[in-house]
Coordinates of C-alpha atoms in Angstrom, one line a residue:
Chain A
M1 CA 0.0 0.0 0.0
D2 CA 1.6 3.2 -1.1
Y3 CA 0.0 6.5 0.0
F4 CA 1.9 8.7 -2.4
T5 CA 1.7 8.9 -6.2
P6 CA 4.7 8.4 -8.4
E7 CA 4.9 12.2 -8.9
Q8 CA 4.8 12.7 -5.1
H9 CA 7.7 10.2 -4.8
T10 CA 9.6 12.2 -7.4
F11 CA 9.0 15.3 -5.3
M12 CA 10.0 13.5 -2.1
K13 CA 13.3 12.5 -3.8
T14 CA 13.9 16.1 -4.7
V15 CA 13.4 17.1 -1.1
R16 CA 15.6 14.4 0.2
D17 CA 18.4 15.1 -2.4
F18 CA 18.2 18.8 -1.5
F19 CA 18.7 18.2 2.2
E20 CA 21.3 15.5 1.8
K21 CA 23.4 17.4 -0.7
E22 CA 22.9 21.0 0.1
V23 CA 21.9 21.2 3.8
N24 CA 23.4 18.3 5.7
P25 CA 27.0 19.1 4.7
H26 CA 26.6 22.4 6.6
V27 CA 24.6 21.3 9.6
E28 CA 27.5 20.9 12.0
E29 CA 28.8 24.4 11.1
W30 CA 25.3 26.0 11.4
E31 CA 24.5 24.2 14.6
N32 CA 27.8 25.5 16.1
Q33 CA 27.0 29.1 14.9
G34 CA 23.5 29.0 16.3
I35 CA 22.1 30.3 13.0
F36 CA 21.8 29.2 9.4
P37 CA 21.8 31.5 6.4
A38 CA 18.0 31.6 5.9
H39 CA 17.9 33.9 2.9
Q40 CA 20.3 31.6 1.0
V41 CA 18.6 28.4 2.0
F42 CA 15.1 29.7 1.5
K43 CA 16.0 30.9 -2.1
R44 CA 16.7 27.3 -3.0
C45 CA 13.6 26.0 -1.2
G46 CA 11.6 28.6 -3.2
E47 CA 13.1 27.4 -6.5
L48 CA 12.2 23.8 -5.6
G49 CA 8.6 24.8 -4.8
L50 CA 8.6 24.0 -1.1
F51 CA 6.9 27.2 0.0
G52 CA 3.8 27.3 -2.1
I53 CA 2.7 23.7 -2.3
T54 CA -1.1 24.2 -1.7
Y55 CA -1.1 27.9 -2.5
D56 CA -2.8 29.6 -5.5
P57 CA -0.6 29.6 -8.6
K58 CA -1.5 33.3 -9.0
Y59 CA 1.0 34.0 -6.3
G60 CA 3.5 31.4 -7.5
G61 CA 2.1 28.4 -5.6
S62 CA 1.5 25.0 -7.0
G63 CA -2.2 24.7 -6.1
L64 CA -1.9 21.1 -4.9
D65 CA -3.8 19.1 -2.3
Y66 CA -2.7 18.3 1.2
W67 CA -1.0 15.0 0.3
W68 CA 1.8 17.0 -1.3
T69 CA 2.4 18.9 2.0
A70 CA 2.4 15.5 3.8
A71 CA 5.0 14.3 1.2
Y72 CA 7.1 17.4 1.8
A73 CA 7.1 17.4 5.6
E74 CA 7.8 13.6 5.7
A75 CA 10.7 13.8 3.2
M76 CA 12.2 16.8 5.0
G77 CA 11.9 15.3 8.5
G78 CA 13.3 12.0 7.3
S79 CA 16.4 13.4 5.6
C80 CA 17.6 16.6 7.4
N81 CA 20.3 15.9 10.0
C82 CA 18.8 18.4 12.4
S83 CA 15.3 19.7 13.3
G84 CA 16.2 23.4 13.4
I85 CA 16.3 24.0 9.7
P86 CA 13.1 22.0 8.8
M87 CA 11.3 24.0 11.5
A88 CA 12.5 27.3 10.1
I89 CA 11.4 26.2 6.6
M90 CA 8.0 25.0 8.0
V91 CA 7.5 28.4 9.7
Q92 CA 7.5 29.9 6.2
S93 CA 5.5 27.2 4.4
D94 CA 2.8 26.5 7.0
M95 CA 2.9 28.9 10.0
C96 CA 3.3 32.5 9.0
T97 CA 1.7 32.4 5.6
P98 CA -1.6 30.4 5.7
A99 CA -3.8 33.2 7.0
L100 CA -2.1 35.7 4.6
H101 CA -2.9 33.3 1.7
D102 CA -6.5 32.6 2.8
F103 CA -7.5 36.1 4.1
G104 CA -4.9 38.7 3.0
S105 CA -5.7 41.4 0.4
E106 CA -4.4 41.2 -3.1
E107 CA -1.8 43.9 -2.4
L108 CA -0.6 42.3 0.8
K109 CA -0.2 39.0 -1.0
E110 CA 1.7 40.6 -3.8
Q111 CA 3.9 42.3 -1.3
F112 CA 4.6 39.4 1.1
L113 CA 3.2 36.1 0.0
A114 CA 4.6 36.0 -3.6
P115 CA 8.2 36.8 -2.5
S116 CA 7.8 34.3 0.4
I117 CA 6.8 31.5 -2.0
K118 CA 9.7 32.4 -4.2
G119 CA 12.0 32.3 -1.1
E120 CA 13.1 35.8 -1.6
M121 CA 11.7 36.9 1.8
V122 CA 12.0 35.2 5.2
G123 CA 9.0 35.3 7.4
A124 CA 8.3 34.6 11.1
I125 CA 5.1 34.2 13.2
G126 CA 4.8 36.3 16.3
V127 CA 2.2 35.0 18.7
T128 CA 3.9 33.9 21.9
E129 CA 4.8 36.6 24.5
P130 CA 6.9 36.6 27.6
A131 CA 3.8 36.3 29.7
A132 CA 1.5 34.4 27.3
G133 CA 2.2 31.1 25.5
S134 CA -0.4 28.4 25.6
D135 CA -2.9 31.0 26.9
V136 CA -3.1 32.9 23.6
F137 CA -5.9 35.0 25.1
G138 CA -3.4 36.5 27.5
I139 CA -1.3 38.3 24.9
Q140 CA -0.7 41.9 25.7
T141 CA 0.9 43.4 22.5
T142 CA -1.5 46.1 21.3
A143 CA -2.2 47.8 18.1
R144 CA -3.9 51.2 18.3
R145 CA -5.5 52.8 15.3
D146 CA -4.0 56.2 14.2
G147 CA -5.4 57.4 10.9
D148 CA -4.5 54.8 8.3
H149 CA -1.9 53.3 10.5
Y150 CA -1.7 50.9 13.4
V151 CA 0.7 51.7 16.2
I152 CA 2.0 48.5 17.8
N153 CA 3.5 48.1 21.2
G154 CA 4.6 45.0 23.0
R155 CA 7.0 42.0 23.0
K156 CA 7.1 38.6 21.4
I157 CA 9.3 35.7 22.4
F158 CA 10.6 32.3 21.1
I159 CA 10.2 33.6 17.6
T160 CA 11.8 31.3 15.0
N161 CA 13.7 33.1 12.2
G162 CA 13.4 36.1 14.5
T163 CA 16.8 37.6 13.9
Q164 CA 16.7 37.2 10.1
A165 CA 13.0 37.7 9.2
D166 CA 11.9 40.3 6.7
Y167 CA 8.4 40.4 8.3
V168 CA 6.6 39.0 11.3
T169 CA 3.0 38.0 11.0
T170 CA 2.1 39.4 14.4
L171 CA -1.0 38.7 16.5
V172 CA -2.0 41.8 18.4
K173 CA -4.9 42.9 20.6
T174 CA -7.0 45.6 18.9
D175 CA -9.8 45.7 21.4
K176 CA -8.9 45.0 25.0
D177 CA -12.6 44.6 26.1
A178 CA -13.5 42.0 23.5
A179 CA -12.7 38.3 24.0
H180 CA -12.3 36.2 20.9
H181 CA -13.0 39.2 18.7
G182 CA -10.4 41.4 20.2
F183 CA -7.4 40.2 18.1
T184 CA -6.0 41.1 14.8
L185 CA -3.2 39.6 12.6
I186 CA -0.9 42.2 11.1
V187 CA 2.1 41.8 8.8
V188 CA 5.0 43.8 10.3
P189 CA 8.1 44.5 8.1
T190 CA 11.1 44.2 10.4
K191 CA 12.7 47.3 9.0
T192 CA 9.9 49.4 10.4
P193 CA 11.2 52.0 12.9
G194 CA 10.5 50.9 16.4
F195 CA 10.9 47.2 15.7
S196 CA 13.9 45.6 17.2
V197 CA 15.4 42.2 18.1
A198 CA 16.0 42.4 21.9
R199 CA 18.2 39.3 21.9
K200 CA 18.9 36.0 20.1
L201 CA 17.9 33.3 22.5
D202 CA 20.2 30.5 23.7
K203 CA 18.2 27.3 23.3
V204 CA 18.7 23.7 24.4
G205 CA 18.2 22.2 20.9
N206 CA 17.3 23.2 17.3
L207 CA 20.6 25.1 17.5
S208 CA 20.9 25.9 13.8
S209 CA 17.7 27.9 13.9
D210 CA 17.8 31.4 15.3
T211 CA 15.2 32.2 17.8
A212 CA 14.6 35.7 19.1
E213 CA 12.8 38.0 21.5
L214 CA 11.3 40.9 19.6
V215 CA 10.3 44.4 20.8
Y216 CA 7.6 46.6 19.2
D217 CA 8.0 50.2 20.4
D218 CA 5.5 52.4 18.7
V219 CA 5.8 50.5 15.4
R220 CA 3.7 52.2 12.8
V221 CA 2.3 49.9 10.1
P222 CA -0.2 50.8 7.4
V223 CA -3.7 49.5 8.0
A224 CA -3.3 47.8 4.7
N225 CA -0.9 45.3 6.4
R226 CA -3.8 43.8 8.3
I227 CA -4.7 40.3 7.3
G228 CA -8.5 40.1 6.7
D229 CA -10.7 41.8 9.2
E230 CA -10.0 43.6 12.4
G231 CA -11.1 41.4 15.3
L232 CA -10.8 38.1 13.5
G233 CA -7.1 37.5 14.2
F234 CA -7.6 35.0 16.9
I235 CA -9.9 32.9 14.6
Y236 CA -7.4 33.1 11.7
Q237 CA -4.6 32.1 14.0
M238 CA -6.5 29.1 15.4
R239 CA -7.0 28.0 11.7
Q240 CA -3.3 28.6 11.0
F241 CA -2.3 26.6 14.0
Q242 CA -3.9 23.5 12.4
K243 CA -1.4 23.7 9.5
E244 CA 1.5 24.2 11.9
R245 CA 0.5 21.2 14.1
M246 CA 0.1 18.9 11.2
V247 CA 3.5 19.5 9.5
A248 CA 5.0 19.2 13.0
A249 CA 3.3 15.8 13.3
F250 CA 4.6 14.6 9.9
G251 CA 8.1 15.9 10.6
A252 CA 8.1 14.2 14.1
V253 CA 7.1 10.8 12.8
A254 CA 9.7 10.9 9.9
G255 CA 12.3 12.1 12.4
A256 CA 11.4 9.3 14.8
R257 CA 11.8 6.7 12.0
K258 CA 15.2 8.1 11.0
A259 CA 16.4 8.0 14.6
L260 CA 15.1 4.5 15.1
D261 CA 16.9 3.4 11.9
A262 CA 20.1 5.1 13.2
T263 CA 19.8 3.3 16.5
V264 CA 19.3 -0.1 14.8
A265 CA 22.4 0.5 12.6
Y266 CA 24.4 1.2 15.7
L267 CA 23.0 -1.8 17.6
K268 CA 23.9 -4.1 14.6
Q269 CA 27.6 -3.1 14.7
R270 CA 28.1 -2.6 18.4
E271 CA 29.3 -5.7 20.2
A272 CA 28.8 -6.6 23.9
F273 CA 29.4 -9.9 25.6
G274 CA 30.7 -11.3 22.3
K275 CA 27.7 -10.5 20.1
P276 CA 26.1 -7.5 18.4
L277 CA 23.8 -5.8 20.8
I278 CA 20.9 -6.3 18.5
A279 CA 21.0 -10.0 19.2
K280 CA 19.4 -9.3 22.6
Q281 CA 15.7 -10.1 22.6
Y282 CA 15.0 -7.3 25.1
I283 CA 16.4 -4.8 22.6
Q284 CA 14.6 -6.4 19.7
F285 CA 11.3 -6.2 21.5
K286 CA 11.8 -2.6 22.5
L287 CA 12.6 -1.7 18.9
A288 CA 9.6 -3.6 17.8
E289 CA 7.4 -1.7 20.2
L290 CA 8.7 1.7 19.0
S291 CA 8.5 0.7 15.4
T292 CA 4.8 -0.2 16.0
Q293 CA 4.1 3.1 17.7
I294 CA 5.8 5.0 14.8
E295 CA 3.6 3.1 12.4
L296 CA 0.4 3.9 14.4
A297 CA 1.3 7.6 14.6
R298 CA 2.1 7.7 10.9
Q299 CA -1.3 6.2 10.1
L300 CA -3.1 8.7 12.2
N301 CA -1.2 11.5 10.3
Y302 CA -2.3 10.0 7.0
H303 CA -5.9 9.8 8.3
C304 CA -5.6 13.6 9.0
A305 CA -4.1 14.2 5.5
R306 CA -7.1 12.4 4.0
M307 CA -9.5 14.5 6.0
I308 CA -7.8 17.8 5.2
A309 CA -7.6 16.8 1.5
A310 CA -11.3 16.1 1.6
G311 CA -12.0 19.5 3.3
E312 CA -13.3 17.9 6.5
D313 CA -13.0 19.6 9.9
C314 CA -10.3 17.7 11.8
V315 CA -9.3 19.7 14.8
R316 CA -9.8 16.7 17.0
E317 CA -7.7 14.4 14.8
T318 CA -5.0 17.0 14.1
S319 CA -4.6 17.7 17.9
M320 CA -4.3 13.9 18.5
A321 CA -1.8 13.5 15.7
K322 CA 0.4 16.3 17.1
L323 CA 0.2 15.0 20.6
A324 CA 1.0 11.4 19.7
S325 CA 3.7 12.2 17.1
C326 CA 5.7 14.6 19.2
R327 CA 5.4 12.6 22.4
L328 CA 6.6 9.5 20.5
S329 CA 9.6 11.3 19.1
R330 CA 10.7 12.1 22.6
E331 CA 10.3 8.4 23.6
V332 CA 12.3 7.2 20.5
A333 CA 15.0 9.8 21.3
D334 CA 15.4 8.8 24.9
R335 CA 15.4 5.1 24.0
G336 CA 17.9 5.7 21.2
V337 CA 20.3 7.5 23.5
Q338 CA 20.0 4.7 26.1
F339 CA 20.8 2.0 23.5
H340 CA 23.8 4.0 22.3
G341 CA 25.2 3.9 25.8
G342 CA 28.0 6.4 26.5
Y343 CA 28.2 7.3 22.8
G344 CA 24.6 8.4 22.9
Y345 CA 25.6 11.0 25.5
M346 CA 28.3 12.4 23.2
N347 CA 27.4 15.4 21.0
E348 CA 29.2 13.9 18.0
Y349 CA 26.5 11.2 17.7
P350 CA 23.4 12.2 15.7
I351 CA 21.1 10.6 18.3
S352 CA 22.3 13.1 20.9
R353 CA 21.3 16.0 18.7
Y354 CA 18.0 14.3 17.9
R355 CA 17.3 14.0 21.7
R356 CA 17.9 17.7 22.2
D357 CA 15.9 18.7 19.1
S358 CA 12.9 16.4 19.7
R359 CA 12.1 17.9 23.0
L360 CA 10.6 21.0 21.4
G361 CA 7.9 19.1 19.6
S362 CA 5.8 18.7 22.8
I363 CA 6.2 22.4 23.6
G364 CA 6.1 24.5 20.4
G365 CA 3.0 25.0 18.2
G366 CA 0.7 24.2 21.1
A367 CA 2.1 22.2 24.0
D368 CA 0.9 18.6 24.7
E369 CA -1.3 20.0 27.4
V370 CA -3.0 22.4 24.9
M371 CA -3.6 19.4 22.6
M372 CA -5.1 17.5 25.5
Y373 CA -7.3 20.5 26.4
I374 CA -8.6 20.7 22.9
I375 CA -9.3 17.0 22.7
A376 CA -10.9 16.8 26.1
K377 CA -13.2 19.7 25.1
L378 CA -14.2 18.2 21.8
E379 CA -14.8 14.9 23.5
N380 CA -17.1 16.6 26.0
Y381 CA -15.1 15.4 29.0
A382 CA -15.9 18.5 31.1
A383 CA -18.0 17.9 34.2
Chain B
M1 CA 19.4 22.9 -31.8
K2 CA 17.8 19.4 -31.6
I3 CA 19.0 17.7 -28.5
A4 CA 18.2 14.1 -27.5
V5 CA 19.0 12.3 -24.3
I6 CA 18.8 8.5 -23.8
I7 CA 18.0 7.5 -20.2
K8 CA 17.7 4.2 -18.4
Q9 CA 15.7 3.3 -15.3
T10 CA 17.7 1.1 -12.9
P11 CA 17.3 -0.2 -9.3
D12 CA 18.2 2.5 -6.7
T13 CA 21.8 2.0 -5.5
E14 CA 20.4 1.6 -2.0
T15 CA 18.0 -1.2 -2.9
V16 CA 19.0 -4.7 -1.8
V17 CA 18.4 -6.8 -4.9
K18 CA 17.7 -10.6 -4.9
I19 CA 18.4 -13.1 -7.6
N20 CA 15.3 -15.0 -8.9
D21 CA 14.8 -18.7 -8.8
A22 CA 15.9 -19.2 -12.4
G23 CA 19.1 -17.5 -11.4
N24 CA 19.2 -15.2 -14.5
D25 CA 17.6 -12.0 -13.3
I26 CA 16.8 -10.0 -10.2
V27 CA 13.4 -10.2 -8.4
G28 CA 11.5 -7.1 -9.5
T29 CA 9.0 -6.8 -6.7
G30 CA 10.0 -4.5 -3.8
V31 CA 12.7 -2.9 -5.9
K32 CA 12.9 0.9 -5.9
Y33 CA 13.7 2.2 -9.4
V34 CA 15.4 5.5 -10.2
M35 CA 17.1 7.1 -13.2
S36 CA 20.6 5.6 -13.5
P37 CA 22.9 8.3 -12.0
Y38 CA 25.1 8.7 -15.1
C39 CA 21.9 9.4 -17.1
E40 CA 21.2 12.3 -14.7
F41 CA 24.5 13.8 -15.9
A42 CA 23.3 13.3 -19.4
V43 CA 19.9 15.0 -18.8
E44 CA 21.6 17.9 -17.0
E45 CA 24.1 18.4 -19.9
A46 CA 21.3 18.3 -22.4
L47 CA 19.4 21.0 -20.5
R48 CA 22.5 23.2 -20.1
T49 CA 23.1 22.8 -23.9
K50 CA 19.5 23.9 -24.5
E51 CA 19.9 26.9 -22.1
K52 CA 23.0 28.0 -23.9
L53 CA 22.1 27.3 -27.6
G54 CA 18.4 27.1 -27.6
G55 CA 16.3 24.3 -29.1
E56 CA 14.4 21.3 -27.7
V57 CA 15.4 18.4 -25.5
V58 CA 13.8 15.0 -26.3
V59 CA 14.1 12.1 -23.9
V60 CA 14.2 8.6 -25.2
S61 CA 13.9 5.5 -23.0
L62 CA 13.1 1.9 -23.4
G63 CA 11.3 -0.3 -20.9
P64 CA 8.0 -1.3 -19.3
D65 CA 5.3 0.9 -17.7
R66 CA 7.3 1.7 -14.7
V67 CA 9.9 3.5 -16.8
L68 CA 7.3 6.3 -17.4
E69 CA 8.1 7.5 -13.8
T70 CA 11.7 8.1 -14.7
I71 CA 10.8 9.7 -18.0
R72 CA 8.5 12.1 -16.0
T73 CA 11.4 12.9 -13.8
A74 CA 13.5 13.9 -16.8
L75 CA 10.6 16.0 -18.1
A76 CA 10.3 17.6 -14.6
M77 CA 13.9 18.5 -14.7
G78 CA 13.1 20.5 -17.8
C79 CA 13.2 18.2 -20.9
D80 CA 10.5 19.1 -23.5
R81 CA 9.0 15.8 -24.6
A82 CA 9.7 12.1 -24.6
I83 CA 9.6 8.9 -26.6
H84 CA 8.9 5.8 -24.6
L85 CA 9.7 2.5 -26.3
K86 CA 7.2 0.3 -24.6
D87 CA 6.1 -3.1 -25.8
P88 CA 6.6 -6.6 -24.5
A89 CA 8.7 -7.2 -27.7
Y90 CA 11.4 -4.9 -26.5
E91 CA 12.0 -7.0 -23.3
G92 CA 14.9 -9.3 -22.8
G93 CA 17.2 -7.6 -25.3
D94 CA 21.0 -7.3 -25.1
G95 CA 22.9 -4.1 -25.7
Q96 CA 22.7 -4.5 -29.5
A97 CA 18.9 -5.1 -29.6
T98 CA 18.3 -2.1 -27.2
A99 CA 20.7 0.1 -29.2
K100 CA 18.9 -0.8 -32.4
A101 CA 15.6 0.3 -31.0
L102 CA 17.0 3.5 -29.5
A103 CA 18.8 4.4 -32.7
A104 CA 15.7 4.0 -34.8
A105 CA 13.7 6.1 -32.3
L106 CA 16.4 8.8 -32.5
K107 CA 16.1 8.8 -36.3
T108 CA 12.5 10.2 -35.8
V109 CA 14.1 13.1 -33.9
S110 CA 17.1 13.8 -36.1
P111 CA 19.2 15.2 -33.3
D112 CA 22.3 17.4 -33.6
I113 CA 23.6 16.0 -30.4
V114 CA 22.7 13.0 -28.2
F115 CA 23.6 12.6 -24.5
A116 CA 23.7 9.3 -22.7
G117 CA 25.2 7.9 -19.5
K118 CA 28.6 6.3 -19.9
Q119 CA 27.0 3.1 -18.5
A120 CA 24.0 2.0 -16.5
I121 CA 24.5 1.1 -12.9
D122 CA 22.7 -2.2 -13.2
G123 CA 24.2 -4.2 -16.1
D124 CA 27.4 -2.1 -16.1
Q125 CA 28.0 -3.2 -19.7
S126 CA 28.7 0.3 -21.2
Q127 CA 27.4 -1.0 -24.5
V128 CA 24.3 0.9 -25.4
A129 CA 25.6 4.4 -25.9
V130 CA 28.5 3.4 -28.2
R131 CA 26.3 1.0 -30.2
V132 CA 23.6 3.7 -30.7
A133 CA 26.3 6.1 -32.0
E134 CA 27.5 3.5 -34.4
L135 CA 24.0 2.5 -35.6
A136 CA 22.9 6.1 -36.0
G137 CA 26.0 7.1 -37.8
L138 CA 27.0 9.7 -35.1
A139 CA 30.5 10.8 -34.1
Q140 CA 31.1 9.9 -30.4
A141 CA 33.0 10.8 -27.4
T142 CA 32.7 8.5 -24.3
I143 CA 33.3 9.0 -20.6
V144 CA 33.1 12.8 -21.0
T145 CA 33.9 15.1 -18.1
A146 CA 33.8 18.5 -19.8
L147 CA 32.1 19.6 -23.0
E148 CA 32.2 22.8 -25.1
I149 CA 29.9 23.1 -28.1
A150 CA 30.8 25.8 -30.6
A151 CA 28.3 28.6 -30.9
D152 CA 27.4 27.7 -34.4
G153 CA 26.5 24.2 -33.2
K154 CA 28.7 22.5 -35.8
T155 CA 31.5 21.2 -33.6
A156 CA 32.2 20.2 -30.0
K157 CA 35.3 19.8 -27.9
A158 CA 35.0 17.0 -25.3
T159 CA 37.3 16.1 -22.5
R160 CA 37.4 12.4 -21.8
R161 CA 38.6 10.7 -18.6
S162 CA 41.0 7.9 -19.2
E163 CA 42.9 5.7 -16.7
G164 CA 45.2 8.1 -14.8
G165 CA 44.7 11.0 -17.2
G166 CA 42.6 12.5 -19.9
E167 CA 42.1 13.3 -23.5
V168 CA 40.5 16.1 -25.4
V169 CA 38.8 15.3 -28.7
E170 CA 37.1 17.5 -31.3
L171 CA 33.9 16.2 -32.9
K172 CA 31.8 17.1 -35.8
L173 CA 28.1 17.2 -34.9
P174 CA 25.8 15.3 -35.0
A175 CA 27.5 13.4 -32.2
L176 CA 26.8 11.3 -29.2
I177 CA 28.3 12.2 -25.8
S178 CA 28.4 9.6 -23.0
C179 CA 28.6 11.4 -19.7
E180 CA 30.8 10.7 -16.7
K181 CA 30.6 12.0 -13.1
G182 CA 32.2 15.4 -12.8
L183 CA 30.7 16.7 -16.0
N184 CA 28.1 18.7 -14.1
E185 CA 25.9 18.7 -11.0
P186 CA 22.4 17.5 -12.0
R187 CA 19.5 19.7 -10.9
Y188 CA 16.5 18.4 -9.0
A189 CA 13.0 18.1 -10.3
S190 CA 11.4 21.1 -8.7
L191 CA 7.7 21.0 -7.7
P192 CA 6.7 23.4 -10.5
G193 CA 8.7 21.3 -12.9
I194 CA 6.9 18.1 -11.7
M195 CA 3.6 19.8 -12.4
K196 CA 4.6 21.0 -15.8
A197 CA 5.9 17.5 -16.7
K198 CA 2.4 16.1 -16.4
K199 CA 1.3 18.0 -19.5
K200 CA 4.3 17.2 -21.6
E201 CA 4.1 14.7 -24.5
V202 CA 5.2 11.1 -24.0
K203 CA 4.9 9.3 -27.3
E204 CA 5.0 5.5 -27.3
L205 CA 6.5 3.8 -30.3
K206 CA 6.1 0.1 -31.0
P207 CA 8.7 -2.0 -32.9
A208 CA 6.5 -2.0 -36.0
E209 CA 6.4 1.8 -36.1
L210 CA 10.2 1.7 -36.2
G211 CA 10.3 -1.0 -38.9
L212 CA 11.9 -3.3 -36.4
E213 CA 9.5 -6.1 -35.9
G214 CA 11.2 -9.3 -34.8
Q215 CA 14.5 -7.5 -34.5
V216 CA 14.4 -6.0 -31.0
G217 CA 14.2 -7.4 -27.4
A218 CA 15.0 -11.1 -27.0
A219 CA 14.4 -11.8 -30.7
G220 CA 17.1 -9.3 -31.7
A221 CA 19.6 -10.2 -29.0
K222 CA 22.9 -11.7 -29.9
A223 CA 23.9 -12.4 -26.3
K224 CA 21.7 -13.8 -23.6
R225 CA 22.3 -13.7 -19.9
V226 CA 22.2 -17.2 -18.5
K227 CA 23.3 -16.6 -14.9
L228 CA 23.7 -13.9 -12.3
L229 CA 26.3 -14.5 -9.6
P230 CA 25.7 -13.1 -6.1
L231 CA 28.3 -10.9 -4.5
A232 CA 30.8 -12.9 -2.5
E233 CA 30.0 -12.8 1.3
R234 CA 32.1 -10.2 3.0
K235 CA 34.8 -11.8 5.1
A236 CA 35.0 -10.9 8.8
G237 CA 37.5 -8.3 9.8
R238 CA 40.8 -9.2 11.5
R239 CA 42.0 -7.8 14.8
I240 CA 45.7 -7.0 15.1
E241 CA 47.0 -7.9 18.5
A242 CA 50.3 -6.3 19.6
E243 CA 52.1 -5.1 22.7
T244 CA 52.3 -1.5 21.7
P245 CA 50.6 0.8 19.2
E246 CA 53.9 1.1 17.3
A247 CA 54.1 -2.7 16.9
A248 CA 50.4 -2.8 15.8
A249 CA 51.0 -0.2 13.2
A250 CA 54.0 -2.0 11.9
E251 CA 52.1 -5.2 11.6
L252 CA 49.2 -3.4 9.8
V253 CA 51.6 -2.0 7.3
R254 CA 53.2 -5.4 6.8
L255 CA 49.7 -7.0 6.2
L256 CA 48.6 -4.2 3.8
R257 CA 51.8 -4.7 1.8
E258 CA 52.2 -8.4 1.8
E259 CA 48.7 -9.8 2.1
A260 CA 46.3 -7.2 0.8
K261 CA 49.0 -5.9 -1.6
V262 CA 47.5 -2.4 -1.5
L263 CA 50.7 -0.6 -0.5

């Protein structure tokens, strides 16, 4: 049973070849530097068509169905030797542009979406704040209307691509008295006076990707930079989160399979007590369990892809897929390190980087607890 | 400029192939097929030639249904149209039978230049390209690592790799160039390219349409593969025991010189 068409396989080979030949040789260097040259790498991603898979050809997209996004995320997660760069790329393809594509004005799309699809611009998504993460309602960055401009004040934190971005799709409060309808999404060019990078953050993993804290100090942005309607930002962002969570899930499962394969390869050549470690039935059984779980998570992701491609509402399934996939990648990482023994604790072994990187999956893009909250609510578990 | 490129679909280098019960072929199921890597250099060089001198790139390939996927990859990389020699009668041929069919298909294109891989990575016979050149009456340069085509499209200068050195030859076009690693860095099939490839023409030609009934495939073969031999099992490694690192190194050098004979 093959879920992908021959053309999708050709595309997946392109994605794998790109990462193996053009990205992986630089991963060590970029991980050490704590940043990768986003403009240079994104240009190539744009040429290969990674940024506009499902988007309207009018803006340079390919207008394809969700299976192509699944193919892309799976091939990327399964071939890149780190998680930081795929994450940075997915921010552009599926996190800071979906609302712009679906609800932005023609002018705004010409200005920001088309160059993002080409890979000529680097984007970021600004939702999380120092005092508001999972509790998106709690964000305090405000935008005040002043003629045909918004004046934005506040701070955003943990922003991927933050030090290199040309624009940040920023969620702000436009009406402090309104609940759901008090938020607005605005595209903020980073060269606007008053916008600054407070600091580049020192993370535990995903080291090759730059992450920043951003400051908005009386940042004046034309009202034309607003995505869709004022007051609908929260709703747009909740939709946008679905895309983010799904590519995270596909990437996590592909990464878990890659890490398990690497662990198996190690266990086949590592000898202890006169035999390769893989000869131990305990180890074989653990690997079999993990492999089964990876397959289960993969099938749930494919189920989501089917639902998304059919245009069905699948917030419940997407939340489950993200929860299951990202949790699983942590389990595979920890088990992989354990089976590598001392070598697994050494930075020079890929499993060690994978363990650092995989930890983020259960925190970013909606923490495990947020996923559980959504699932519990949709399942009507409240008293 | 009329540019043609001959490509072959082969098992992926990472695929573990098994020999069938009859012992004369590999088991096809479960094998992942790709464009033979040397053919990728040929496609890339064809596309670069078009980008420099203009014209059209026609892909020609022989093989069953599954070959269409590899043809589409070449089209996605940027080739303009394709000819697929697909018929049960083409199966089971040797280098000569295959070259005969390809040469006849090329005749329908009348190319100024033809690119091919220097060999396919499955059979490793390096037969087809040279035979096609001979049958089609083309000048040829094999194992080419650098190529310059004159702006008027009448001549070309090709650098050939040879054991320990190289050779530069001048050719009159039309000619066939068989491509070696180092000639270029093949591009990937971009997503927009993959989408465009869907709409490009792939013309199927049967032996009768080439006037080659009964002369291709097994019927036209002069040689027949009777047996495939598996790779020898890899021998276990040997541990060098010595008192000191110096003594171990000396022993290693002695073994490399006297037993392995690699020094």
